[in-house]
PDB file of C-alpha atoms in Angstrom:
ATOM      1  CA  UNK A   7     251.260 -51.131  43.567  1.00 73.00           C
ATOM      2  CA  UNK A   8     247.653 -51.609  44.569  1.00 77.00           C
ATOM      3  CA  UNK A   9     248.619 -51.406  48.221  1.00 76.00           C
ATOM      4  CA  UNK A  10     250.498 -48.132  47.737  1.00 81.00           C
ATOM      5  CA  UNK A  11     247.550 -46.575  45.840  1.00 82.00           C
ATOM      6  CA  UNK A  12     245.199 -47.606  48.660  1.00 82.00           C
ATOM      7  CA  UNK A  13     247.634 -46.127  51.166  1.00 81.00           C
ATOM      8  CA  UNK A  14     247.738 -42.921  49.127  1.00 85.00           C
ATOM      9  CA  UNK A  15     243.907 -42.785  49.057  1.00 86.00           C
ATOM     10  CA  UNK A  16     243.724 -43.329  52.832  1.00 86.00           C
ATOM     11  CA  UNK A  17     246.224 -40.530  53.456  1.00 87.00           C
ATOM     12  CA  UNK A  18     244.275 -38.235  51.139  1.00 89.00           C
ATOM     13  CA  UNK A  19     240.992 -39.123  52.857  1.00 89.00           C
ATOM     14  CA  UNK A  20     242.528 -38.488  56.294  1.00 90.00           C
ATOM     15  CA  UNK A  21     243.852 -35.125  55.112  1.00 89.00           C
ATOM     16  CA  UNK A  22     240.410 -34.177  53.762  1.00 91.00           C
ATOM     17  CA  UNK A  23     238.718 -35.252  57.007  1.00 91.00           C
ATOM     18  CA  UNK A  24     241.236 -33.277  59.056  1.00 90.00           C
ATOM     19  CA  UNK A  25     240.693 -30.225  56.847  1.00 89.00           C
ATOM     20  CA  UNK A  26     236.906 -30.586  57.265  1.00 92.00           C
ATOM     21  CA  UNK A  27     237.323 -30.817  61.060  1.00 91.00           C
ATOM     22  CA  UNK A  28     239.407 -27.627  61.026  1.00 90.00           C
ATOM     23  CA  UNK A  29     236.741 -25.859  58.946  1.00 91.00           C
ATOM     24  CA  UNK A  30     233.991 -26.971  61.348  1.00 91.00           C
ATOM     25  CA  UNK A  31     236.083 -25.904  64.332  1.00 90.00           C
ATOM     26  CA  UNK A  32     236.689 -22.469  62.804  1.00 88.00           C
ATOM     27  CA  UNK A  33     233.002 -22.087  61.941  1.00 88.00           C
ATOM     28  CA  UNK A  34     231.994 -23.015  65.501  1.00 88.00           C
ATOM     29  CA  UNK A  35     234.514 -20.556  66.947  1.00 84.00           C
ATOM     30  CA  UNK A  36     233.207 -17.735  64.746  1.00 82.00           C
ATOM     31  CA  UNK A  37     229.606 -18.504  65.688  1.00 83.00           C
ATOM     32  CA  UNK A  38     230.402 -18.606  69.406  1.00 78.00           C
ATOM     33  CA  UNK A  39     232.240 -15.260  69.144  1.00 74.00           C
ATOM     34  CA  UNK A  40     229.265 -13.767  67.325  1.00 68.00           C
ATOM     35  CA  UNK A  41     226.899 -15.038  70.030  1.00 70.00           C
ATOM     36  CA  UNK A  42     229.222 -13.733  72.728  1.00 65.00           C
ATOM     37  CA  UNK A  43     229.207 -10.313  71.041  1.00 60.00           C
ATOM     38  CA  UNK A  44     225.411 -10.375  70.897  1.00 61.00           C
ATOM     39  CA  UNK A  45     225.214 -11.175  74.596  1.00 58.00           C
ATOM     40  CA  UNK A  46     227.515  -8.296  75.466  1.00 61.00           C
ATOM     41  CA  UNK A  47     225.361  -5.745  73.630  1.00 63.00           C
ATOM     42  CA  UNK A  48     223.219  -3.887  76.143  1.00 61.00           C
ATOM     43  CA  UNK A  49     220.091  -2.126  75.015  1.00 61.00           C
ATOM     44  CA  UNK A  50     218.651   0.594  77.234  1.00 55.00           C
ATOM     45  CA  UNK A  51     214.897   0.812  77.122  1.00 56.00           C
ATOM     46  CA  UNK A  52     212.097   2.169  79.253  1.00 52.00           C
ATOM     47  CA  UNK A  53     212.935   5.781  78.335  1.00 50.00           C
ATOM     48  CA  UNK A  54     216.384   6.005  79.904  1.00 50.00           C
ATOM     49  CA  UNK A  55     217.879   9.379  79.099  1.00 54.00           C
ATOM     50  CA  UNK A  56     221.224   9.665  77.357  1.00 55.00           C
ATOM     51  CA  UNK A  57     224.130  11.800  78.457  1.00 52.00           C
ATOM     52  CA  UNK A  58     224.923  12.997  74.960  1.00 55.00           C
ATOM     53  CA  UNK A  59     223.716  16.515  75.647  1.00 55.00           C
ATOM     54  CA  UNK A  60     224.878  17.702  79.066  1.00 64.00           C
ATOM     55  CA  UNK A  61     224.768  21.322  77.951  1.00 74.00           C
ATOM     56  CA  UNK A  62     221.472  22.971  78.863  1.00 82.00           C
ATOM     57  CA  UNK A  63     218.857  23.876  76.314  1.00 88.00           C
ATOM     58  CA  UNK A  64     218.194  27.618  76.527  1.00 92.00           C
ATOM     59  CA  UNK A  65     215.058  29.251  75.146  1.00 95.00           C
ATOM     60  CA  UNK A  66     213.594  32.735  75.280  1.00 96.00           C
ATOM     61  CA  UNK A  67     209.897  33.542  74.996  1.00 95.00           C
ATOM     62  CA  UNK A  68     208.213  36.942  75.145  1.00 95.00           C
ATOM     63  CA  UNK A  69     204.665  38.250  75.542  1.00 93.00           C
ATOM     64  CA  UNK A  70     204.330  41.447  73.489  1.00 91.00           C
ATOM     65  CA  UNK A  71     201.448  43.709  72.480  1.00 89.00           C
ATOM     66  CA  UNK A  72     201.397  46.529  69.977  1.00 88.00           C
ATOM     67  CA  UNK A  73     198.686  48.871  68.769  1.00 81.00           C
ATOM     68  CA  UNK A  74     198.303  51.661  66.271  1.00 79.00           C
ATOM     69  CA  UNK A  75     195.955  54.617  66.665  1.00 75.00           C
ATOM     70  CA  UNK A  76     195.091  56.951  63.802  1.00 73.00           C
ATOM     71  CA  UNK A  77     192.803  59.360  65.633  1.00 71.00           C
ATOM     72  CA  UNK A  78     194.282  62.710  66.688  1.00 66.00           C
ATOM     73  CA  UNK A  79     193.383  62.673  70.409  1.00 66.00           C
ATOM     74  CA  UNK A  80     195.174  59.326  70.924  1.00 59.00           C
ATOM     75  CA  UNK A  81     198.659  60.405  69.819  1.00 61.00           C
ATOM     76  CA  UNK A  82     199.727  60.879  73.431  1.00 64.00           C
ATOM     77  CA  UNK A  83     198.836  59.344  76.768  1.00 64.00           C
ATOM     78  CA  UNK A  84     198.474  55.707  77.758  1.00 65.00           C
ATOM     79  CA  UNK A  85     196.292  54.729  74.816  1.00 66.00           C
ATOM     80  CA  UNK A  86     198.731  56.027  72.210  1.00 70.00           C
ATOM     81  CA  UNK A  87     200.191  53.879  69.454  1.00 71.00           C
ATOM     82  CA  UNK A  88     203.061  51.766  70.591  1.00 77.00           C
ATOM     83  CA  UNK A  89     204.620  48.545  71.612  1.00 82.00           C
ATOM     84  CA  UNK A  90     204.531  46.930  75.058  1.00 85.00           C
ATOM     85  CA  UNK A  91     206.711  44.078  76.242  1.00 87.00           C
ATOM     86  CA  UNK A  92     204.689  42.446  79.038  1.00 90.00           C
ATOM     87  CA  UNK A  93     207.005  39.624  80.099  1.00 94.00           C
ATOM     88  CA  UNK A  94     210.128  37.796  78.908  1.00 95.00           C
ATOM     89  CA  UNK A  95     210.758  34.183  79.930  1.00 96.00           C
ATOM     90  CA  UNK A  96     214.122  32.464  79.960  1.00 96.00           C
ATOM     91  CA  UNK A  97     213.878  28.661  79.923  1.00 96.00           C
ATOM     92  CA  UNK A  98     216.769  26.418  80.957  1.00 94.00           C
ATOM     93  CA  UNK A  99     216.383  22.647  80.565  1.00 92.00           C
ATOM     94  CA  UNK A 100     219.065  19.992  80.991  1.00 89.00           C
ATOM     95  CA  UNK A 101     219.657  16.300  81.668  1.00 85.00           C
ATOM     96  CA  UNK A 102     221.174  15.758  85.094  1.00 84.00           C
ATOM     97  CA  UNK A 103     221.934  12.082  84.579  1.00 82.00           C
ATOM     98  CA  UNK A 104     220.486   9.281  82.418  1.00 79.00           C
ATOM     99  CA  UNK A 105     217.345   9.126  84.548  1.00 84.00           C
ATOM    100  CA  UNK A 106     216.578  12.742  85.499  1.00 88.00           C
ATOM    101  CA  UNK A 107     216.312  16.214  84.060  1.00 89.00           C
ATOM    102  CA  UNK A 108     215.574  19.709  85.322  1.00 93.00           C
ATOM    103  CA  UNK A 109     213.615  22.623  83.957  1.00 95.00           C
ATOM    104  CA  UNK A 110     213.823  26.214  85.220  1.00 96.00           C
ATOM    105  CA  UNK A 111     211.809  29.147  83.865  1.00 95.00           C
ATOM    106  CA  UNK A 112     212.762  32.673  84.952  1.00 96.00           C
ATOM    107  CA  UNK A 113     210.217  35.404  84.171  1.00 95.00           C
ATOM    108  CA  UNK A 114     211.137  39.087  83.850  1.00 94.00           C
ATOM    109  CA  UNK A 115     208.201  41.480  83.805  1.00 90.00           C
ATOM    110  CA  UNK A 116     207.635  45.195  84.246  1.00 86.00           C
ATOM    111  CA  UNK A 117     207.373  44.967  88.038  1.00 88.00           C
ATOM    112  CA  UNK A 118     209.512  41.982  89.025  1.00 91.00           C
ATOM    113  CA  UNK A 119     211.838  39.180  88.083  1.00 93.00           C
ATOM    114  CA  UNK A 120     211.146  35.728  89.499  1.00 94.00           C
ATOM    115  CA  UNK A 121     211.143  31.997  89.031  1.00 93.00           C
ATOM    116  CA  UNK A 122     208.016  30.886  87.191  1.00 90.00           C
ATOM    117  CA  UNK A 123     208.711  27.139  87.269  1.00 93.00           C
ATOM    118  CA  UNK A 124     211.557  25.029  88.587  1.00 96.00           C
ATOM    119  CA  UNK A 125     211.452  21.281  88.917  1.00 95.00           C
ATOM    120  CA  UNK A 126     213.440  18.065  88.668  1.00 95.00           C
ATOM    121  CA  UNK A 127     211.905  14.944  87.135  1.00 94.00           C
ATOM    122  CA  UNK A 128     213.217  11.434  87.777  1.00 92.00           C
ATOM    123  CA  UNK A 129     212.054   8.825  85.278  1.00 89.00           C
ATOM    124  CA  UNK A 130     211.725   5.066  85.874  1.00 85.00           C
ATOM    125  CA  UNK A 131     212.199   4.961  89.625  1.00 85.00           C
ATOM    126  CA  UNK A 132     210.230   1.769  89.372  1.00 83.00           C
ATOM    127  CA  UNK A 133     208.700   0.314  86.263  1.00 83.00           C
ATOM    128  CA  UNK A 134     206.767   3.195  84.643  1.00 83.00           C
ATOM    129  CA  UNK A 135     206.865   5.336  87.796  1.00 90.00           C
ATOM    130  CA  UNK A 136     208.182   8.893  87.517  1.00 91.00           C
ATOM    131  CA  UNK A 137     208.699  11.498  90.244  1.00 93.00           C
ATOM    132  CA  UNK A 138     208.517  15.252  89.704  1.00 94.00           C
ATOM    133  CA  UNK A 139     209.566  17.644  92.475  1.00 95.00           C
ATOM    134  CA  UNK A 140     209.465  21.416  92.255  1.00 95.00           C
ATOM    135  CA  UNK A 141     207.380  24.503  91.803  1.00 87.00           C
TER     136      UNK A 141
END
């Protein structure tokens, strides 16, 4: 009887040890998977540009002047009351890829229409070195 109870206790102890080994094995596997997942995460730094907005940003700016004259001789002629639109600028700006973007400004005035600014900027060619090319 005593021998069978000791045998029963040994079997129970072996089962508990085996269960503990399985728990440790599972815990180790979970931790290694978590570490593997952490290693696979890649963080972009140093100002890398994202491709989330490939559509260009479009802006419009205008230079306007208006005046109001109340004296009778100034109702007509060049110094009369009125509104003058000197120039309108159309700005287009867009990311070209994660490391470059472009900016173009087209100006429309009374006499002419032309490109005011146009350039491409590459960021992080080398560590903290940027290159801007354009007008």
